[in-house]
mmCIF file of C-alpha atoms in Angstrom:
data_model
loop_
_atom_site.group_PDB
_atom_site.id
_atom_site.type_symbol
_atom_site.label_atom_id
_atom_site.label_comp_id
_atom_site.label_asym_id
_atom_site.label_seq_id
_atom_site.Cartn_x
_atom_site.Cartn_y
_atom_site.Cartn_z
ATOM 1 C CA UNK A 1 -6.240 -23.137 50.831
ATOM 2 C CA UNK A 2 -7.901 -19.960 52.009
ATOM 3 C CA UNK A 3 -8.329 -18.930 55.638
ATOM 4 C CA UNK A 4 -11.637 -17.220 56.330
ATOM 5 C CA UNK A 5 -12.377 -15.460 59.598
ATOM 6 C CA UNK A 6 -16.018 -15.987 60.503
ATOM 7 C CA UNK A 7 -17.673 -14.281 63.477
ATOM 8 C CA UNK A 8 -21.432 -14.919 63.402
ATOM 9 C CA UNK A 9 -21.881 -13.375 66.851
ATOM 10 C CA UNK A 10 -20.263 -10.026 65.986
ATOM 11 C CA UNK A 11 -22.411 -7.601 63.980
ATOM 12 C CA UNK A 12 -19.367 -5.754 62.726
ATOM 13 C CA UNK A 13 -17.778 -8.755 61.003
ATOM 14 C CA UNK A 14 -20.183 -9.046 58.058
ATOM 15 C CA UNK A 15 -20.987 -12.720 58.646
ATOM 16 C CA UNK A 16 -23.809 -12.758 56.059
ATOM 17 C CA UNK A 17 -21.389 -11.798 53.276
ATOM 18 C CA UNK A 18 -18.831 -14.286 54.584
ATOM 19 C CA UNK A 19 -21.480 -17.027 54.390
ATOM 20 C CA UNK A 20 -22.249 -16.124 50.748
ATOM 21 C CA UNK A 21 -18.534 -16.278 49.943
ATOM 22 C CA UNK A 22 -18.125 -19.653 51.653
ATOM 23 C CA UNK A 23 -20.978 -21.067 49.555
ATOM 24 C CA UNK A 24 -19.527 -19.685 46.309
ATOM 25 C CA UNK A 25 -16.039 -21.021 47.043
ATOM 26 C CA UNK A 26 -17.470 -24.382 48.070
ATOM 27 C CA UNK A 27 -19.303 -24.604 44.731
ATOM 28 C CA UNK A 28 -15.928 -24.745 42.936
ATOM 29 C CA UNK A 29 -14.251 -27.005 45.529
ATOM 30 C CA UNK A 30 -11.843 -24.484 47.037
ATOM 31 C CA UNK A 31 -10.387 -25.698 50.339
ATOM 32 C CA UNK A 32 -11.267 -23.351 53.194
ATOM 33 C CA UNK A 33 -10.222 -23.144 56.803
ATOM 34 C CA UNK A 34 -12.862 -21.267 58.771
ATOM 35 C CA UNK A 35 -11.745 -19.582 62.007
ATOM 36 C CA UNK A 36 -12.514 -19.158 64.858
ATOM 37 C CA UNK A 37 -16.079 -20.530 64.748
ATOM 38 C CA UNK A 38 -17.474 -23.605 63.082
ATOM 39 C CA UNK A 39 -19.650 -22.605 60.192
ATOM 40 C CA UNK A 40 -22.786 -24.751 60.218
ATOM 41 C CA UNK A 41 -22.395 -26.101 56.698
ATOM 42 C CA UNK A 42 -21.265 -29.627 55.882
ATOM 43 C CA UNK A 43 -18.693 -29.842 53.129
ATOM 44 C CA UNK A 44 -15.441 -31.673 52.438
ATOM 45 C CA UNK A 45 -14.019 -28.274 51.407
ATOM 46 C CA UNK A 46 -14.529 -26.618 54.804
ATOM 47 C CA UNK A 47 -12.203 -27.387 57.704
ATOM 48 C CA UNK A 48 -12.251 -26.157 61.294
ATOM 49 C CA UNK A 49 -9.303 -25.995 63.658
ATOM 50 C CA UNK A 50 -10.664 -24.859 66.992
ATOM 51 C CA UNK A 51 -8.590 -22.484 69.096
ATOM 52 C CA UNK A 52 -4.960 -22.140 68.084
ATOM 53 C CA UNK A 53 -1.837 -20.855 69.790
ATOM 54 C CA UNK A 54 -0.005 -17.995 68.032
ATOM 55 C CA UNK A 55 2.580 -20.471 66.709
ATOM 56 C CA UNK A 56 -0.112 -22.852 65.441
ATOM 57 C CA UNK A 57 -1.898 -19.940 63.781
ATOM 58 C CA UNK A 58 1.305 -18.782 62.079
ATOM 59 C CA UNK A 59 1.995 -22.348 60.915
ATOM 60 C CA UNK A 60 -1.532 -22.432 59.492
ATOM 61 C CA UNK A 61 -1.003 -19.082 57.760
ATOM 62 C CA UNK A 62 2.218 -20.456 56.260
ATOM 63 C CA UNK A 63 0.354 -23.458 54.827
ATOM 64 C CA UNK A 64 -2.204 -21.325 52.953
ATOM 65 C CA UNK A 65 -2.136 -18.838 50.085
ATOM 66 C CA UNK A 66 -5.023 -16.453 50.837
ATOM 67 C CA UNK A 67 -6.595 -15.000 53.964
ATOM 68 C CA UNK A 68 -9.872 -13.134 54.296
ATOM 69 C CA UNK A 69 -11.192 -10.976 57.130
ATOM 70 C CA UNK A 70 -14.034 -8.467 57.051
ATOM 71 C CA UNK A 71 -14.586 -5.705 59.547
ATOM 72 C CA UNK A 72 -17.404 -3.175 59.337
ATOM 73 C CA UNK A 73 -16.743 -1.364 62.589
ATOM 74 C CA UNK A 74 -12.992 -0.862 62.974
ATOM 75 C CA UNK A 75 -9.712 -1.505 61.179
ATOM 76 C CA UNK A 76 -8.803 -5.180 61.730
ATOM 77 C CA UNK A 77 -5.226 -6.212 62.387
ATOM 78 C CA UNK A 78 -5.807 -9.826 61.365
ATOM 79 C CA UNK A 79 -5.002 -8.773 57.808
ATOM 80 C CA UNK A 80 -1.607 -7.552 58.970
ATOM 81 C CA UNK A 81 -0.879 -10.886 60.672
ATOM 82 C CA UNK A 82 -1.778 -12.783 57.540
ATOM 83 C CA UNK A 83 0.189 -10.473 55.259
ATOM 84 C CA UNK A 84 3.319 -10.656 57.442
ATOM 85 C CA UNK A 85 3.050 -14.456 57.324
ATOM 86 C CA UNK A 86 3.012 -14.407 53.522
ATOM 87 C CA UNK A 87 -0.697 -14.580 52.701
ATOM 88 C CA UNK A 88 -2.474 -12.570 50.048
ATOM 89 C CA UNK A 89 -5.213 -10.773 51.973
ATOM 90 C CA UNK A 90 -8.818 -10.018 51.020
ATOM 91 C CA UNK A 91 -10.367 -7.276 53.147
ATOM 92 C CA UNK A 92 -13.767 -5.628 53.092
ATOM 93 C CA UNK A 93 -13.651 -2.206 51.413
ATOM 94 C CA UNK A 94 -15.232 0.335 53.756
ATOM 95 C CA UNK A 95 -14.645 3.587 55.586
ATOM 96 C CA UNK A 96 -12.367 1.976 58.192
ATOM 97 C CA UNK A 97 -10.060 0.102 55.857
ATOM 98 C CA UNK A 98 -9.433 3.222 53.780
ATOM 99 C CA UNK A 99 -7.224 4.548 56.578
ATOM 100 C CA UNK A 100 -4.739 1.748 56.810
ATOM 101 C CA UNK A 101 -5.201 -1.191 54.455
ATOM 102 C CA UNK A 102 -3.994 0.186 51.148
ATOM 103 C CA UNK A 103 -5.033 -1.524 47.921
ATOM 104 C CA UNK A 104 -1.307 -1.800 47.176
ATOM 105 C CA UNK A 105 -1.117 -4.511 49.844
ATOM 106 C CA UNK A 106 -4.634 -5.911 50.244
ATOM 107 C CA UNK A 107 -7.381 -6.880 47.819
ATOM 108 C CA UNK A 108 -10.515 -5.012 48.836
ATOM 109 C CA UNK A 109 -13.993 -6.156 47.924
ATOM 110 C CA UNK A 110 -17.551 -4.978 48.569
ATOM 111 C CA UNK A 111 -19.479 -8.136 47.670
ATOM 112 C CA UNK A 112 -19.140 -11.768 46.627
ATOM 113 C CA UNK A 113 -19.741 -11.276 42.895
ATOM 114 C CA UNK A 114 -16.205 -11.885 41.584
ATOM 115 C CA UNK A 115 -14.815 -13.788 44.571
ATOM 116 C CA UNK A 116 -13.981 -17.002 42.723
ATOM 117 C CA UNK A 117 -11.812 -15.196 40.149
ATOM 118 C CA UNK A 118 -10.211 -13.064 42.872
ATOM 119 C CA UNK A 119 -9.270 -16.117 44.925
ATOM 120 C CA UNK A 120 -7.884 -17.998 41.909
ATOM 121 C CA UNK A 121 -5.828 -14.930 40.952
ATOM 122 C CA UNK A 122 -4.457 -14.595 44.486
ATOM 123 C CA UNK A 123 -3.618 -18.318 44.639
ATOM 124 C CA UNK A 124 -1.218 -17.656 41.769
ATOM 125 C CA UNK A 125 0.123 -14.300 43.011
ATOM 126 C CA UNK A 126 3.400 -14.193 44.912
ATOM 127 C CA UNK A 127 3.731 -11.280 47.318
ATOM 128 C CA UNK A 128 6.574 -8.973 46.382
ATOM 129 C CA UNK A 129 8.948 -9.181 49.368
ATOM 130 C CA UNK A 130 10.115 -5.599 48.724
ATOM 131 C CA UNK A 131 6.499 -4.435 48.974
ATOM 132 C CA UNK A 132 6.062 -6.338 52.241
ATOM 133 C CA UNK A 133 9.312 -4.888 53.650
ATOM 134 C CA UNK A 134 8.134 -1.393 52.671
ATOM 135 C CA UNK A 135 4.829 -2.042 54.409
ATOM 136 C CA UNK A 136 6.627 -3.130 57.592
ATOM 137 C CA UNK A 137 8.821 -0.015 57.563
ATOM 138 C CA UNK A 138 5.820 2.297 57.123
ATOM 139 C CA UNK A 139 3.700 0.809 59.921
ATOM 140 C CA UNK A 140 5.139 1.501 63.358
ATOM 141 C CA UNK A 141 3.247 1.945 66.624
ATOM 142 C CA UNK A 142 3.470 5.720 66.145
ATOM 143 C CA UNK A 143 2.012 5.337 62.674
ATOM 144 C CA UNK A 144 -0.826 3.208 64.049
ATOM 145 C CA UNK A 145 -1.680 5.908 66.604
ATOM 146 C CA UNK A 146 -1.703 8.507 63.828
ATOM 147 C CA UNK A 147 -3.954 6.335 61.645
ATOM 148 C CA UNK A 148 -6.476 5.791 64.435
ATOM 149 C CA UNK A 149 -6.415 9.469 65.426
ATOM 150 C CA UNK A 150 -7.073 10.529 61.833
ATOM 151 C CA UNK A 151 -9.889 8.001 61.552
ATOM 152 C CA UNK A 152 -11.636 9.332 64.679
ATOM 153 C CA UNK A 153 -11.122 12.943 63.629
ATOM 154 C CA UNK A 154 -12.814 12.246 60.300
#
């Protein structure tokens, strides 16, 4: 399964691209969990959970293989949550994600063109625990402040 964050009411969350991706993944019968909003598309491949507690969300993360979140206006921390819970993360490649979401840890995309192959590849990819531990060591609160400061300076 893949978790897809969908925010149709937020301009900065690229909901039009997310909708294209949902349709492409549905066409090959990939199971999707769409959070936090119901996507208005009927399909046996799309599931909605409603609001979740942090524990329920982590349990959901642990039951999936891939997570996807797109942000056009600021670095999103949902990718971190998913990564720390063991998901392979797909993030939108833009000026904000260049500051903190390295391609060593996250798969970055600009469009939906190769999404089916990317998702199938990530379904079969096991995160290197040493890479995840390195990521955790490198990203402290002080590091986060430095990342955001650098982003605003640029």
